[in-house]
CSV table of N, CA and C in Angstrom, one decimal:
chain,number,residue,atom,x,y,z
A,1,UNK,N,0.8,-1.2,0.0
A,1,UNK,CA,0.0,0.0,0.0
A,1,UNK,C,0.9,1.2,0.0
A,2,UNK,N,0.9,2.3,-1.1
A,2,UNK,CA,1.0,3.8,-1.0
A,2,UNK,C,0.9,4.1,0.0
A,3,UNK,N,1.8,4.8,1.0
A,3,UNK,CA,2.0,6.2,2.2
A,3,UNK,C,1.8,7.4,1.6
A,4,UNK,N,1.1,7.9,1.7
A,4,UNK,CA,1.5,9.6,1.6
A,4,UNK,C,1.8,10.4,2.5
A,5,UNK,N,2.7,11.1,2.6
A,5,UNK,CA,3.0,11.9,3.2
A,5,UNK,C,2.4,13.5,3.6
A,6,UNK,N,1.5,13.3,2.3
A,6,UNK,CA,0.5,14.9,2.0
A,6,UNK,C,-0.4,14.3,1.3
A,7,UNK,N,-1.7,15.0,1.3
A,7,UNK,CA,-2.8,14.5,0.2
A,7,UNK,C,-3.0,16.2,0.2
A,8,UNK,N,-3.3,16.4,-1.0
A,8,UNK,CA,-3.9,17.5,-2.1
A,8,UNK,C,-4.9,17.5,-2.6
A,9,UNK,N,-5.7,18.0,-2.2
A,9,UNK,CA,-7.6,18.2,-2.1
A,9,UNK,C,-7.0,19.0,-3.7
A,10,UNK,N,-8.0,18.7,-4.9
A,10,UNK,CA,-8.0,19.9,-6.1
A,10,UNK,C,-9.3,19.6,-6.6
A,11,UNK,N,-10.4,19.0,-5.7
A,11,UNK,CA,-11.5,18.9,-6.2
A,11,UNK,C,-12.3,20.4,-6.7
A,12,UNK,N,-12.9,20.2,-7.5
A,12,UNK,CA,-13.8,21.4,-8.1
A,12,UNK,C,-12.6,22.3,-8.9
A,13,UNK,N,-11.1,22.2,-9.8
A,13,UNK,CA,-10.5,22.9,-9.7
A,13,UNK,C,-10.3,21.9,-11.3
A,14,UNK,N,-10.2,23.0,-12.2
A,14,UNK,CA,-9.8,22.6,-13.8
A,14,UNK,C,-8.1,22.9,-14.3
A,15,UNK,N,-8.1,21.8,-15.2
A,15,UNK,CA,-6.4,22.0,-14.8
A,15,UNK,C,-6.6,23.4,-15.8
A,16,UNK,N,-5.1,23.9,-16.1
A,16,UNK,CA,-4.1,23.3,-15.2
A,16,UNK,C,-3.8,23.2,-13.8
A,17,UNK,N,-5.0,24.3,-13.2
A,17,UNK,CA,-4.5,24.4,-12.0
A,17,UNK,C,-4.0,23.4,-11.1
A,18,UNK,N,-5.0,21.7,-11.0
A,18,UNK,CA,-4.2,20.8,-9.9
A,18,UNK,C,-2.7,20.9,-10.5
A,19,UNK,N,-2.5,20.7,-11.5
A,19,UNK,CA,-1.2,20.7,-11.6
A,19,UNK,C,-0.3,21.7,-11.3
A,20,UNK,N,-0.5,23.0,-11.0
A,20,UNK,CA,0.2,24.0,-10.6
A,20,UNK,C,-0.1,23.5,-9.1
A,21,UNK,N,-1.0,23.3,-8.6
A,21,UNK,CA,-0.8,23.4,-6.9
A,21,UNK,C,-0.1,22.0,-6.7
A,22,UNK,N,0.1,21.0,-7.7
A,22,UNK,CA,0.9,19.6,-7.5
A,22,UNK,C,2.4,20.1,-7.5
A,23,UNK,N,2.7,21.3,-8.5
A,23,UNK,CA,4.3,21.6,-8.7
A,23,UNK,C,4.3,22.6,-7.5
A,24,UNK,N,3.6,23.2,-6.5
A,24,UNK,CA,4.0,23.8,-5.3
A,24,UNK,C,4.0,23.0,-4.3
A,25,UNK,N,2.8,21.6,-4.1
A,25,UNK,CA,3.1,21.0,-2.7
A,25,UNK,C,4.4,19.8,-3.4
A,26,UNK,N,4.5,19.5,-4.2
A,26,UNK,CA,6.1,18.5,-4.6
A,26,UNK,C,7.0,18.9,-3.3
A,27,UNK,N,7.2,20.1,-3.6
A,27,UNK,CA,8.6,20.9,-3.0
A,27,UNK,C,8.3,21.2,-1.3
A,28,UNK,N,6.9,20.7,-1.1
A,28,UNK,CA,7.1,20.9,0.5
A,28,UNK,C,7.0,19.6,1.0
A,29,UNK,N,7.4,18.4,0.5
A,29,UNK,CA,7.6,17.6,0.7
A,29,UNK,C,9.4,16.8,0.5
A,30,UNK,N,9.7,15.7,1.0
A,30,UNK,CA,11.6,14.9,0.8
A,30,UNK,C,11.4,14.2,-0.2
A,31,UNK,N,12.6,14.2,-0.8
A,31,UNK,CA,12.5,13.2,-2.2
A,31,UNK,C,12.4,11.7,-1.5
A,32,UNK,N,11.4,10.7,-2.4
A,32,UNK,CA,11.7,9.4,-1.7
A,32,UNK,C,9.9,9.2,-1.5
A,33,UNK,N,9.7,10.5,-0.7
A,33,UNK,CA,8.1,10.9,-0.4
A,33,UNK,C,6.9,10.8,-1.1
A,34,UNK,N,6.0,10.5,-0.9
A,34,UNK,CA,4.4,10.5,-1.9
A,34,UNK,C,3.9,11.4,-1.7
A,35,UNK,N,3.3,12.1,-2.6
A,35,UNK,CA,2.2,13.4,-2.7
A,35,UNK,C,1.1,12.1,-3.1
A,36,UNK,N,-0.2,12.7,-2.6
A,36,UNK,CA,-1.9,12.3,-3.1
A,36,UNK,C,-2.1,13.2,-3.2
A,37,UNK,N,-2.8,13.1,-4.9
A,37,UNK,CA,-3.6,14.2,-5.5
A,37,UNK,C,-4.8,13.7,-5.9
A,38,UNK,N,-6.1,14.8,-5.4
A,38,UNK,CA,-7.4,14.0,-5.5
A,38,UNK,C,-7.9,14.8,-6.5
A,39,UNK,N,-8.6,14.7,-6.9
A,39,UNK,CA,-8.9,15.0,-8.7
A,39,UNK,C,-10.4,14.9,-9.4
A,40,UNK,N,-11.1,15.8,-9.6
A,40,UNK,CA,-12.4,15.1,-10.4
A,40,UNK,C,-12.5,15.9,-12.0
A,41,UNK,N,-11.3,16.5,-12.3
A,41,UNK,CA,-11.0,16.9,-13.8
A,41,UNK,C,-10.4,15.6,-13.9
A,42,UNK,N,-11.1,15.1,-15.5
A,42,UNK,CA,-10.6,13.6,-15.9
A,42,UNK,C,-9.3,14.1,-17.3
A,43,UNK,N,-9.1,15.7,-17.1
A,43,UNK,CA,-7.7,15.8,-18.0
A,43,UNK,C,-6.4,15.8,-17.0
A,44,UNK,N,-6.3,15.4,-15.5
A,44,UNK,CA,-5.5,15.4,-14.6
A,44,UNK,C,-4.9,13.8,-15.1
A,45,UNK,N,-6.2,13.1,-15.5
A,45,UNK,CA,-5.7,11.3,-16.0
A,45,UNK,C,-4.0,11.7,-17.0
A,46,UNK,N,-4.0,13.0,-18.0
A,46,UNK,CA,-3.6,13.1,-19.2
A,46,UNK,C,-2.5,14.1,-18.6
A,47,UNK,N,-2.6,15.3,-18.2
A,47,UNK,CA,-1.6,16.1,-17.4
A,47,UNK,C,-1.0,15.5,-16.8
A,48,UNK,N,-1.4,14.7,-15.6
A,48,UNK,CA,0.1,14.5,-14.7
A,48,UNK,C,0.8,13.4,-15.2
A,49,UNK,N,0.5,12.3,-15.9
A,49,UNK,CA,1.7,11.8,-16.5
A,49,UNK,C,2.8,12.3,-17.1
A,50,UNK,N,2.1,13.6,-17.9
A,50,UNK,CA,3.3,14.2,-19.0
A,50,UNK,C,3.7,15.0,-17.8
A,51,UNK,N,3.6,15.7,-16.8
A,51,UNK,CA,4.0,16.5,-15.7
A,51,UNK,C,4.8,15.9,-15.0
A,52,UNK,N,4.7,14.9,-14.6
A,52,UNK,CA,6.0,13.7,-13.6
A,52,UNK,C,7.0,13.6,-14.9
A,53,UNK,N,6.6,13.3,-16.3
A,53,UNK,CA,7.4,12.8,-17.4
A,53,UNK,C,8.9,13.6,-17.4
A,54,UNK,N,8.0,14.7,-17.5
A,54,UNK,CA,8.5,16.4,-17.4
A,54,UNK,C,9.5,17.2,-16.5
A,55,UNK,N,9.3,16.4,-15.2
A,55,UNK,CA,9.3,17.0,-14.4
A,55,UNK,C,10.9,16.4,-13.3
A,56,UNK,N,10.8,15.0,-13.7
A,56,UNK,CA,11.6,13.9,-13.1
A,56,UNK,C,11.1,12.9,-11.4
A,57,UNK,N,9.4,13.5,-11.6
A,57,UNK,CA,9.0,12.4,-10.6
A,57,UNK,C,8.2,11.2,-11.0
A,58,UNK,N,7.8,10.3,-10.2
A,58,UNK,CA,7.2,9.3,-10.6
A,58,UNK,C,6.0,9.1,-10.3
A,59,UNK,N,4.8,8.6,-10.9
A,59,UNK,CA,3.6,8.4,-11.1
A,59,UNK,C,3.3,6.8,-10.8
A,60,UNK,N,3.1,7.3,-8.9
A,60,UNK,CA,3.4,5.0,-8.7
A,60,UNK,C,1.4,4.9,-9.4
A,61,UNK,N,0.7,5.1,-8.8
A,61,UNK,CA,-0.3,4.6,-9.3
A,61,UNK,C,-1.6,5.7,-9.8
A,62,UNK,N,-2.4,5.0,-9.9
A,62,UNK,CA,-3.8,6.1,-10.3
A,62,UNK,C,-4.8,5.5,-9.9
A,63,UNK,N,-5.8,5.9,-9.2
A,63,UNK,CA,-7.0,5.2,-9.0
A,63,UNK,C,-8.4,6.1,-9.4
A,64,UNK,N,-9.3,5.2,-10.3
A,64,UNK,CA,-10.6,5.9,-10.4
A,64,UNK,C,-11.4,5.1,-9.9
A,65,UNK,N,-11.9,6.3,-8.8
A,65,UNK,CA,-13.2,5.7,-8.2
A,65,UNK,C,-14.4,6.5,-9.3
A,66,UNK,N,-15.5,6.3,-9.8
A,66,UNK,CA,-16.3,6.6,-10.3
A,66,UNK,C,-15.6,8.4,-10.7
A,67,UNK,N,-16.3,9.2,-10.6
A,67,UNK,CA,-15.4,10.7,-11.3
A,67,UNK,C,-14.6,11.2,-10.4
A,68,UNK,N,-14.3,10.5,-9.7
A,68,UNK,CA,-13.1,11.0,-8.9
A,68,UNK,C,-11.1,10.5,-9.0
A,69,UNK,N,-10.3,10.8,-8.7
A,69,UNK,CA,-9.2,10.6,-9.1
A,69,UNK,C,-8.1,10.7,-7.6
A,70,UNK,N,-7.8,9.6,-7.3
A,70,UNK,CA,-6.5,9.8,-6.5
A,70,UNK,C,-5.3,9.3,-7.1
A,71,UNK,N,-4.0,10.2,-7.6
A,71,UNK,CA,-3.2,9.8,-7.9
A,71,UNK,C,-1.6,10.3,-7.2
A,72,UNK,N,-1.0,9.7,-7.1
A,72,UNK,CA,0.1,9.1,-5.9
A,72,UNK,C,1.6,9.5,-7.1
A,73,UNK,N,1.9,10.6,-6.5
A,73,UNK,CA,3.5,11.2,-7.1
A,73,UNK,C,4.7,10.8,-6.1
A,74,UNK,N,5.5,10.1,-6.5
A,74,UNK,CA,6.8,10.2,-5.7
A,74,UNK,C,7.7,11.4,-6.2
A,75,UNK,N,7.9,12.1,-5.2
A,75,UNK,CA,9.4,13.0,-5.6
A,75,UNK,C,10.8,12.3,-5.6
A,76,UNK,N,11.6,12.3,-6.6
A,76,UNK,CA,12.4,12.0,-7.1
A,76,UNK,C,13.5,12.4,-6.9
A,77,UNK,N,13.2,13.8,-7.6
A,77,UNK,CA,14.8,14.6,-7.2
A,77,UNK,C,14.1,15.9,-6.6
């Protein structure tokens, strides 16, 4: 099971913005660490991949519960 260290409420919020508040809470977290990002834009499915890709973190998993989205960023570097 995923730890997180932080979870990131971005419900009601169209990207890009979860992704801009995903590239501010990264950095208040230790590399090694998990961010949860909760999500009910289904273009977050398509952003944060290329944004971890991008970015040099990792994208351990993704879960959809019906229109909702929790997805689990490792910081890297």
């Amino acid at each position: 099971m995923i730890q997180p260290v932080m979870t990131l409420d971005t419900y009601g919020l169209l990207c890009p913005v979860p992704i801009m508040k995903t590239a501010s809470a990264i950095r208040e977290i230790a590399v090694g660490e998990v961010l949860e990002v909760l999500a009910d834009d289904p273009q977050i499915l398509e952003d944060m991949p290329a944004w971890c890709a991008s970015n040099g973190h990792a994208l351990l998993d993704t879960i959809e519960e019906g229109e909702e989205y929790r997805l689990f960023v490792k910081k890297v570097k």
